Coordinates of C-alpha atoms in Angstrom, one line a residue:
Chain A
X1 CA 36.1 89.1 62.1
X2 CA 38.2 86.6 60.3
X3 CA 40.3 84.0 61.7
X4 CA 42.4 81.6 59.7
X5 CA 43.9 78.6 62.0
X6 CA 46.9 76.6 60.5
X7 CA 45.6 76.5 56.9
X8 CA 47.1 73.9 54.5
X9 CA 46.3 73.7 50.8
X10 CA 47.8 71.1 48.6
X11 CA 47.7 71.0 44.7
X12 CA 48.6 67.4 43.8
X13 CA 52.0 66.9 45.4
X14 CA 52.8 70.7 46.0
X15 CA 52.0 72.4 49.5
X16 CA 51.0 75.8 48.2
X17 CA 49.8 77.1 51.7
X18 CA 51.8 75.4 54.6
X19 CA 50.1 75.9 57.9
X20 CA 49.5 79.6 58.1
X21 CA 47.4 81.3 60.8
X22 CA 46.1 84.8 60.6
X23 CA 43.4 87.3 62.0
X24 CA 41.6 90.4 60.5
X25 CA 39.7 92.3 63.1
X26 CA 36.4 94.1 62.8
X27 CA 37.1 97.5 60.9
X28 CA 40.6 96.7 60.1
X29 CA 42.5 96.9 56.7
X30 CA 44.9 94.0 56.8
X31 CA 47.3 93.1 54.0
X32 CA 49.0 89.7 52.9
X33 CA 52.1 90.6 51.2
X34 CA 54.5 88.2 49.2
X35 CA 56.0 87.3 45.9
X36 CA 54.4 85.7 43.0
X37 CA 53.7 82.0 44.2
X38 CA 54.0 82.6 47.6
X39 CA 50.5 81.2 48.3
X40 CA 48.7 84.3 48.6
X41 CA 45.9 83.9 46.0
X42 CA 45.3 80.4 47.2
X43 CA 45.0 81.8 50.7
X44 CA 42.3 83.8 49.4
X45 CA 40.6 81.2 47.3
X46 CA 40.7 79.0 50.5
X47 CA 38.7 81.7 52.2
X48 CA 36.2 82.1 49.4
X49 CA 35.8 78.3 49.2
X50 CA 36.9 78.2 45.5
X51 CA 39.2 75.1 46.4
X52 CA 39.4 72.4 48.7
X53 CA 41.7 72.8 51.8
X54 CA 43.9 70.1 53.1
X55 CA 43.6 71.0 56.8
X56 CA 43.2 73.8 59.1
X57 CA 40.1 76.0 60.2
X58 CA 38.4 79.2 59.1
X59 CA 36.3 81.1 61.1
X60 CA 34.1 84.4 60.4
X61 CA 32.5 86.0 63.5
X62 CA 33.4 82.8 65.3
X63 CA 31.5 80.8 63.0
X64 CA 33.5 77.8 61.6
X65 CA 33.1 78.4 57.6
X66 CA 35.6 75.8 56.7
X67 CA 33.4 73.6 54.9
X68 CA 30.8 76.0 53.7
X69 CA 30.4 76.3 49.7
X70 CA 31.2 79.4 47.7
X71 CA 27.8 80.7 47.7
X72 CA 27.2 80.4 51.3
X73 CA 30.7 82.3 52.0
X74 CA 29.1 85.2 50.0
X75 CA 25.9 85.1 51.9
X76 CA 27.8 85.3 55.2
X77 CA 29.3 88.6 53.9
X78 CA 32.7 87.8 52.5
X79 CA 33.0 88.9 48.9
X80 CA 36.1 88.8 46.7
X81 CA 37.4 91.1 44.2
X82 CA 39.4 88.4 42.2
X83 CA 42.7 88.6 40.4
X84 CA 42.7 89.9 37.1
X85 CA 39.0 91.4 37.9
X86 CA 37.1 88.8 36.5
X87 CA 34.3 90.9 35.1
X88 CA 31.7 89.4 33.0
X89 CA 33.2 91.1 29.6
X90 CA 30.3 90.3 27.3
X91 CA 27.7 91.9 29.7
X92 CA 27.2 95.6 30.2
X93 CA 28.5 97.5 33.2
X94 CA 25.0 97.5 34.5
X95 CA 24.5 93.9 34.1
X96 CA 27.8 93.2 35.8
X97 CA 26.6 95.1 38.9
X98 CA 23.1 93.3 38.8
X99 CA 24.9 90.1 38.6
X100 CA 27.1 91.2 41.7
X101 CA 23.7 91.6 43.6
X102 CA 22.7 88.2 42.7
X103 CA 22.0 87.2 46.2
X104 CA 20.3 90.7 47.1
X105 CA 16.6 90.3 46.5
X106 CA 15.5 93.6 47.7
X107 CA 15.2 96.0 44.6
X108 CA 15.7 99.3 46.7
X109 CA 18.8 98.0 48.2
X110 CA 20.2 96.9 44.8
X111 CA 19.4 100.5 43.6
X112 CA 21.0 102.1 46.3
X113 CA 24.2 99.9 46.3
X114 CA 24.5 100.7 42.6
X115 CA 24.2 104.4 43.2
X116 CA 27.0 103.9 46.0
X117 CA 29.4 102.3 43.8
X118 CA 28.8 104.8 41.0
X119 CA 29.4 107.5 43.5
X120 CA 32.6 106.0 44.6
X121 CA 33.8 105.8 40.9
X122 CA 31.9 108.3 38.6
X123 CA 33.6 106.8 35.7
X124 CA 31.4 103.5 36.3
X125 CA 28.4 105.6 36.0
X126 CA 29.4 107.2 32.6
X127 CA 30.3 103.7 31.3
X128 CA 27.2 101.9 32.6
X129 CA 25.7 101.1 29.1
X130 CA 29.1 99.9 27.8
X131 CA 30.1 96.3 27.6
X132 CA 32.5 95.7 30.4
X133 CA 35.0 94.3 27.8
X134 CA 35.6 97.5 26.5
X135 CA 36.5 99.2 29.7
X136 CA 40.1 99.8 30.4
X137 CA 42.0 97.7 33.0
X138 CA 41.6 100.3 35.8
X139 CA 38.0 100.8 35.0
X140 CA 37.5 97.2 35.1
X141 CA 39.0 97.1 38.4
X142 CA 36.7 99.7 39.7
X143 CA 33.8 97.8 38.2
X144 CA 34.9 94.7 39.9
X145 CA 34.9 96.6 43.2
X146 CA 31.5 98.1 42.6
X147 CA 30.4 94.6 41.7
X148 CA 31.8 93.3 45.0
X149 CA 29.7 96.1 47.0
X150 CA 26.5 95.1 45.6
X151 CA 25.8 92.7 48.4
X152 CA 27.1 95.2 51.0
X153 CA 29.9 92.9 52.3
X154 CA 31.3 93.0 55.7
X155 CA 34.7 91.7 54.7
X156 CA 36.0 92.8 51.3
X157 CA 39.0 90.5 50.0
X158 CA 41.0 92.0 47.0
X159 CA 43.4 90.0 45.1
X160 CA 46.2 92.5 43.6
X161 CA 43.9 95.3 43.0
X162 CA 46.8 97.4 41.7
X163 CA 47.8 94.7 39.2
X164 CA 48.4 96.3 35.7
X165 CA 47.2 99.5 36.8
X166 CA 48.8 103.1 36.2
X167 CA 50.2 104.6 39.3
X168 CA 47.5 107.2 39.0
X169 CA 44.7 104.7 38.7
X170 CA 46.4 102.8 41.6
X171 CA 46.2 105.7 43.8
X172 CA 42.4 106.3 43.0
X173 CA 41.5 102.8 43.6
X174 CA 43.5 102.7 47.0
X175 CA 41.7 106.2 47.9
X176 CA 38.4 104.7 47.4
X177 CA 39.3 101.6 49.5
X178 CA 40.4 103.8 52.3
X179 CA 36.9 105.5 52.2
X180 CA 35.2 102.3 52.3
X181 CA 37.5 101.1 55.1
X182 CA 36.7 104.3 57.1
X183 CA 33.0 103.7 56.4
X184 CA 33.3 100.4 58.2
X185 CA 34.0 98.0 55.5
X186 CA 36.8 95.5 57.0
X187 CA 39.3 94.8 54.1
X188 CA 41.7 91.9 53.6
X189 CA 44.2 92.7 50.7
X190 CA 46.7 90.6 48.9
X191 CA 49.4 92.7 47.3
X192 CA 52.7 92.4 45.2
X193 CA 52.9 96.0 45.4
X194 CA 54.1 96.1 49.0
X195 CA 54.7 99.7 49.2
X196 CA 50.9 100.5 48.5
X197 CA 49.7 97.7 50.7
X198 CA 51.8 98.8 53.7
X199 CA 50.8 102.5 53.1
X200 CA 47.1 101.5 53.1
X201 CA 46.7 99.0 55.8
X202 CA 46.8 98.8 59.5
X203 CA 48.5 95.5 59.8
X204 CA 50.3 93.2 57.4
X205 CA 51.5 89.6 57.1
X206 CA 54.6 88.8 54.9
X207 CA 54.1 85.3 53.2
X208 CA 57.0 83.3 51.6
X209 CA 56.7 79.9 50.1
X210 CA 53.4 79.0 51.9
X211 CA 54.5 80.2 55.1
X212 CA 53.9 83.5 57.1
X213 CA 57.5 84.8 58.0
X214 CA 56.7 87.9 59.5
X215 CA 53.9 89.9 60.6
X216 CA 53.1 93.2 62.5
X217 CA 51.8 96.9 62.2
X218 CA 52.1 98.2 58.6
X219 CA 54.0 101.2 59.8
X220 CA 56.5 99.1 61.3
X221 CA 57.1 96.8 58.4
X222 CA 57.3 99.7 56.2
X223 CA 60.6 100.5 58.1
X224 CA 61.6 96.9 58.7
X225 CA 65.0 96.3 57.0
X226 CA 64.1 92.8 56.1
X227 CA 60.9 94.0 54.3
X228 CA 62.7 96.8 52.8
X229 CA 65.3 94.8 51.2
X230 CA 62.9 92.0 50.0
X231 CA 59.9 93.8 48.8
X232 CA 60.5 97.8 48.7
X233 CA 63.5 97.8 46.8
X234 CA 65.8 99.0 49.3
X235 CA 65.6 102.8 49.7
X236 CA 62.1 103.8 50.0
Chain B
X1 CA 11.6 67.5 -10.0
X2 CA 8.5 69.9 -9.3
X3 CA 8.4 72.8 -6.8
X4 CA 6.0 70.9 -4.8
X5 CA 8.6 67.9 -4.2
X6 CA 11.2 70.3 -3.4
X7 CA 9.0 72.2 -0.9
X8 CA 7.8 68.7 0.6
X9 CA 11.4 67.8 1.1
X10 CA 12.0 71.2 2.6
X11 CA 9.1 70.8 5.0
X12 CA 10.6 67.6 6.1
X13 CA 13.9 68.8 6.4
X14 CA 12.3 71.7 8.9
X15 CA 10.8 68.7 10.7
X16 CA 14.0 67.0 11.2
X17 CA 15.7 70.2 11.9
X18 CA 13.3 71.0 14.8
X19 CA 14.3 67.5 16.4
X20 CA 18.0 68.4 15.8
X21 CA 17.3 71.5 17.3
X22 CA 16.0 70.2 20.5
X23 CA 18.9 67.8 21.1
X24 CA 21.6 70.3 19.9
X25 CA 20.3 73.3 22.5
X26 CA 21.1 70.6 25.2
X27 CA 24.8 70.1 23.8
X28 CA 25.2 73.7 23.8
X29 CA 23.9 74.4 27.0
X30 CA 26.2 71.8 28.7
X31 CA 29.2 72.9 26.7
X32 CA 28.6 76.5 27.5
X33 CA 28.8 76.0 31.3
X34 CA 31.0 73.0 31.7
X35 CA 33.1 73.0 28.6
X36 CA 31.9 69.4 28.3
X37 CA 30.8 67.5 25.0
X38 CA 28.2 65.2 26.8
X39 CA 28.2 62.2 24.5
X40 CA 25.6 60.4 26.7
X41 CA 23.0 63.1 25.8
X42 CA 21.6 61.1 22.8
X43 CA 21.2 58.1 25.1
X44 CA 18.8 60.3 27.4
X45 CA 16.7 60.7 24.2
X46 CA 16.5 57.0 23.6
X47 CA 15.8 56.4 27.1
X48 CA 13.0 58.8 27.1
X49 CA 11.3 56.8 24.4
X50 CA 11.9 53.4 26.4
X51 CA 10.2 55.0 29.3
X52 CA 7.5 56.2 27.4
X53 CA 6.7 52.7 25.9
X54 CA 7.2 50.9 29.3
X55 CA 4.8 53.2 31.0
X56 CA 2.3 52.8 28.0
X57 CA 2.6 48.9 28.0
X58 CA 2.9 48.0 31.6
X59 CA 0.8 50.7 33.3
X60 CA -1.7 51.4 30.4
X61 CA -1.6 55.2 31.3
X62 CA -2.8 57.7 28.6
X63 CA -0.4 59.1 25.9
X64 CA -0.1 62.5 27.8
X65 CA 0.4 61.2 31.4
X66 CA 3.4 58.8 29.7
X67 CA 4.9 61.6 28.2
X68 CA 5.1 63.9 31.4
X69 CA 6.4 61.1 33.6
X70 CA 9.0 60.0 30.9
X71 CA 10.3 63.4 30.6
X72 CA 10.5 63.4 34.4
X73 CA 12.4 60.1 34.5
X74 CA 14.6 61.4 31.8
X75 CA 15.4 64.3 33.9
X76 CA 16.2 62.1 36.9
X77 CA 18.5 60.1 34.6
X78 CA 20.3 63.3 33.5
X79 CA 20.7 64.5 37.1
X80 CA 22.2 61.1 38.2
X81 CA 24.6 61.1 35.4
X82 CA 25.6 64.6 36.3
X83 CA 26.0 64.0 40.0
X84 CA 27.9 60.3 39.6
X85 CA 29.8 60.8 36.4
X86 CA 30.7 64.5 36.1
X87 CA 30.5 66.3 39.3
X88 CA 33.4 64.2 41.0
X89 CA 35.5 65.3 37.9
X90 CA 34.7 69.1 38.1
X91 CA 38.2 70.1 38.3
X92 CA 39.6 67.2 36.1
X93 CA 40.9 67.9 32.7
X94 CA 38.3 68.2 29.7
X95 CA 39.3 65.1 28.2
X96 CA 38.8 63.1 31.2
X97 CA 35.2 64.4 31.5
X98 CA 34.8 63.6 28.0
X99 CA 35.8 60.0 28.3
X100 CA 33.5 59.8 31.2
X101 CA 30.7 60.9 29.2
X102 CA 31.5 58.2 26.5
X103 CA 31.7 55.6 29.2
X104 CA 28.0 56.8 30.7
X105 CA 26.9 56.4 26.9
X106 CA 28.0 52.9 26.8
X107 CA 26.6 52.1 30.1
X108 CA 23.3 53.5 29.2
X109 CA 23.1 51.9 25.8
X110 CA 23.9 48.5 27.5
X111 CA 21.3 48.9 30.3
X112 CA 18.7 49.6 27.7
X113 CA 19.9 46.2 25.9
X114 CA 19.9 44.3 28.8
X115 CA 16.3 45.7 29.9
X116 CA 14.5 45.9 26.5
X117 CA 16.9 43.8 24.2
X118 CA 18.4 45.1 21.0
X119 CA 15.5 44.2 19.1
X120 CA 13.5 47.2 17.5
X121 CA 10.3 47.9 19.5
X122 CA 7.4 49.5 17.8
X123 CA 6.3 53.0 19.2
X124 CA 2.7 53.4 18.8
X125 CA 1.4 57.0 19.1
X126 CA -2.3 57.9 19.2
X127 CA -3.8 57.5 15.9
X128 CA -4.5 61.4 15.5
X129 CA -0.9 62.0 15.4
X130 CA -0.4 60.1 12.3
X131 CA -3.1 61.5 10.3
X132 CA -2.1 62.8 7.0
X133 CA -3.6 66.4 6.3
X134 CA -3.6 67.6 2.8
X135 CA -2.8 71.2 2.6
X136 CA -3.0 72.4 -1.0
X137 CA -0.5 70.2 -2.7
X138 CA 1.2 69.0 0.3
X139 CA 0.6 66.0 2.6
X140 CA 1.8 66.5 6.0
X141 CA 1.2 64.2 9.0
X142 CA -0.1 65.9 12.2
X143 CA 3.1 64.6 14.0
X144 CA 5.1 67.2 11.8
X145 CA 2.9 70.0 13.1
X146 CA 3.3 68.8 16.6
X147 CA 7.0 68.6 16.3
X148 CA 7.1 72.2 15.1
X149 CA 5.1 73.4 17.8
X150 CA 6.7 71.6 20.4
X151 CA 10.1 72.7 19.3
X152 CA 9.1 76.3 19.0
X153 CA 7.4 76.4 22.3
X154 CA 10.2 74.7 24.1
X155 CA 12.8 76.9 22.5
X156 CA 10.6 80.0 23.4
X157 CA 10.3 79.0 27.0
X158 CA 13.9 78.4 27.4
X159 CA 14.9 81.8 25.9
X160 CA 12.6 83.3 28.5
X161 CA 14.1 81.5 31.1
X162 CA 17.5 82.5 30.2
X163 CA 16.8 85.9 29.6
X164 CA 14.5 86.7 32.4
X165 CA 14.7 84.4 35.5
X166 CA 17.1 84.4 38.2
X167 CA 18.4 80.8 37.3
X168 CA 18.9 82.1 33.5
X169 CA 21.1 84.9 34.7
X170 CA 23.0 82.6 36.7
X171 CA 23.4 80.4 33.8
X172 CA 24.7 83.2 31.7
X173 CA 27.1 84.2 34.3
X174 CA 28.5 80.5 34.5
X175 CA 28.9 80.3 30.9
X176 CA 30.8 83.3 30.8
X177 CA 33.1 83.0 33.9
X178 CA 32.4 80.4 36.3
X179 CA 34.8 81.6 38.9
X180 CA 33.3 85.0 38.9
X181 CA 29.8 83.6 39.2
X182 CA 30.9 81.5 42.0
X183 CA 32.2 84.9 43.7
X184 CA 28.9 86.4 43.1
X185 CA 27.2 83.9 45.4
X186 CA 25.8 81.9 42.6
X187 CA 25.4 78.2 43.7
X188 CA 26.8 76.6 40.6
X189 CA 25.9 73.1 41.4
X190 CA 22.4 74.3 41.2
X191 CA 23.0 76.0 37.7
X192 CA 24.6 72.8 36.4
X193 CA 21.9 70.5 37.6
X194 CA 19.4 72.9 36.2
X195 CA 21.0 72.6 32.7
X196 CA 21.3 68.9 32.8
X197 CA 17.5 68.9 33.8
X198 CA 16.5 71.1 30.9
X199 CA 18.9 69.4 28.3
X200 CA 17.5 65.8 29.4
X201 CA 13.9 67.0 29.1
X202 CA 14.6 68.5 25.8
X203 CA 16.2 65.4 24.6
X204 CA 13.4 63.2 25.8
X205 CA 10.9 65.3 23.6
X206 CA 13.2 65.1 20.8
X207 CA 13.1 61.3 21.3
X208 CA 9.2 61.3 21.1
X209 CA 9.1 63.2 18.0
X210 CA 11.9 61.0 16.3
X211 CA 10.7 57.7 17.2
X212 CA 6.9 58.7 16.9
X213 CA 7.8 59.5 13.2
X214 CA 9.9 56.3 12.5
X215 CA 7.5 54.2 14.6
X216 CA 10.2 52.1 16.2
X217 CA 13.0 52.3 18.9
X218 CA 16.2 50.5 19.7
X219 CA 19.1 51.1 22.2
X220 CA 21.3 53.0 19.8
X221 CA 18.5 55.0 18.2
X222 CA 20.0 58.4 19.8
X223 CA 23.4 57.8 18.5
X224 CA 23.2 58.9 14.9
X225 CA 20.7 61.9 15.5
X226 CA 22.5 63.1 18.3
X227 CA 25.8 63.0 16.5
X228 CA 24.2 65.3 13.9
X229 CA 22.7 67.5 16.6
X230 CA 26.2 67.8 18.0
X231 CA 27.4 68.6 14.5
X232 CA 24.6 71.4 14.4
X233 CA 25.9 72.7 17.7
X234 CA 29.5 72.7 16.4
X235 CA 28.2 74.4 13.1
X236 CA 26.4 77.1 14.9
X237 CA 29.4 77.8 17.1
X238 CA 29.2 75.4 20.1
X239 CA 28.0 77.3 23.4
X240 CA 25.8 79.6 21.4
X241 CA 22.1 78.5 21.8
X242 CA 20.9 80.4 18.7
X243 CA 23.6 79.3 16.5
X244 CA 23.1 75.6 17.5
X245 CA 19.2 76.0 16.6
X246 CA 20.2 77.6 13.3
X247 CA 22.9 74.8 12.8
X248 CA 20.2 72.3 13.6
X249 CA 17.9 73.7 10.7
X250 CA 20.6 73.9 8.3
X251 CA 21.6 70.4 8.8
X252 CA 18.0 69.0 8.8
X253 CA 17.2 70.8 5.6
X254 CA 20.3 69.8 3.8
X255 CA 20.0 66.4 4.8
X256 CA 16.5 66.1 3.5
X257 CA 17.2 68.0 0.3
X258 CA 20.2 65.7 -0.3
X259 CA 17.9 62.6 0.3
X260 CA 15.3 64.0 -2.0
X261 CA 17.5 65.3 -4.6
X262 CA 20.1 62.5 -5.2
X263 CA 19.5 59.3 -7.2
X264 CA 17.8 56.8 -4.7
X265 CA 21.0 54.5 -4.7
X266 CA 22.8 57.4 -3.0
X267 CA 20.2 58.4 -0.3
X268 CA 21.9 56.0 2.0
X269 CA 25.0 58.4 2.1
X270 CA 22.8 61.0 3.7
X271 CA 24.6 60.8 7.0
X272 CA 28.0 60.8 5.2
X273 CA 26.8 64.1 3.5
X274 CA 25.7 65.7 6.8
X275 CA 29.4 65.1 8.4
X276 CA 31.0 66.2 5.2
X277 CA 29.0 69.3 5.1
X278 CA 30.1 69.9 8.7
X279 CA 33.7 69.5 7.7
X280 CA 33.5 72.0 5.0
X281 CA 31.8 74.6 7.0
X282 CA 34.3 74.3 9.7
X283 CA 37.1 74.5 7.1
X284 CA 35.8 78.1 6.3
X285 CA 34.5 79.0 9.8
X286 CA 36.6 77.0 12.6
X287 CA 34.3 78.5 15.4
X288 CA 31.2 77.8 13.8
X289 CA 28.7 80.3 12.1
X290 CA 28.1 82.0 15.3
X291 CA 31.0 80.9 17.4
X292 CA 33.0 83.9 19.0
X293 CA 36.5 84.0 18.1
X294 CA 38.7 82.6 21.2
X295 CA 40.8 85.0 22.8
X296 CA 38.2 87.1 24.1
X297 CA 37.9 85.0 27.3
X298 CA 40.2 86.1 30.2

């Protein structure tokens, strides 16, 4: 579904992503794991076309999307849940969801997607008249996910969904992501929380200083000594 | 001083305020979305007036036609300005874009001087606009009514656009969180272009009102009023449209009252008074009257 070939991104003189290649297949859940500053968010922003890439190609369903603008990427069915949630804090929860449906013109579909999201996270239904800024971090994360689902994406990109969340909230978010994945949404996830990410996904890539240093089935990586030492804090 | 005199000044202040409001809204919209103080905004206003005169003189078109075409030409200039001077600097530091806008302002003023010279040119509006109407104790020119009316209509239409239309929704999203707006599939180039188009159209309208009333145009005409409109936007809390409209009326009224109430030899200080008033207001309300406290943004 998604294929990245030899992607390079530079900021000024710094090479943030140094020639990575990866693939995400239909209906898979794949994660990109790495420390802060490894280039994970940059990779995601390159896919969403929020920044200019230096070289490389990005394909989606076989189509070259490397030079498409951000709005066309969303139109293709690739929607990102950004780092730090980035909900519209001054707008109501409901208006946030409507904003997520900006490209969807079918009113019935918008309503159905809104219902779908609110069924996944019942707390969002309770909060729907509230200003998004008044929600807790976890609730904002749920809202950000619901908002991303408003255009029925084929591929959901998530940037650190567990960041700043309590373990309980993290579990709830991952439970919903699993449901979504089982229902057919392909997921590409970025995490520092390697354990959660590996538990959740089918396959994973480990990124260090802009390069992919290790890849494989998540279950295998969970037992890999290098991964355990570097990302799972030894004994897990 | 009689009450009638005071009220006459108040009415003049409202007229001036509505001109400032048209300009201030343009500043506020662009700032809201790009965090850019577009110093070339006032020159679009001047340019609009020159377009109108040129069309009247060279083509002899009727008044309404020249107005419409001048607005369209002003929009075109606004869009070219955005495309050439601001879009390439989209990811540059805010100060860089600010300097670019000062450059655009200088270029536009010099272009106008080259084409139309630095001499004042008379702006002749149809006679009916200059008719003085006696209403009770007041004498009010028709153009004052037109100014109120046009401003009110323009602001109402703008409010409806921002509240109800798709592009308005997109504008609000961009001004709150540009990155998130892009991730929603909003084409931000289109939003920014639309913002510049609306701002330029309103600036051109303000130019017609201003020069029509003063009866003259010159290349730096837009400078002082747009600086005051900028003050209005700052006083209102830059980025807030309602705030900048209110700020514009506060400034317009304060300016006319000052000019009308101080001894004649001091009326030349009205510009200084406006800027001093802005400083005083900002000392007490650093984010403007309606400005949000910083820190709410993530």
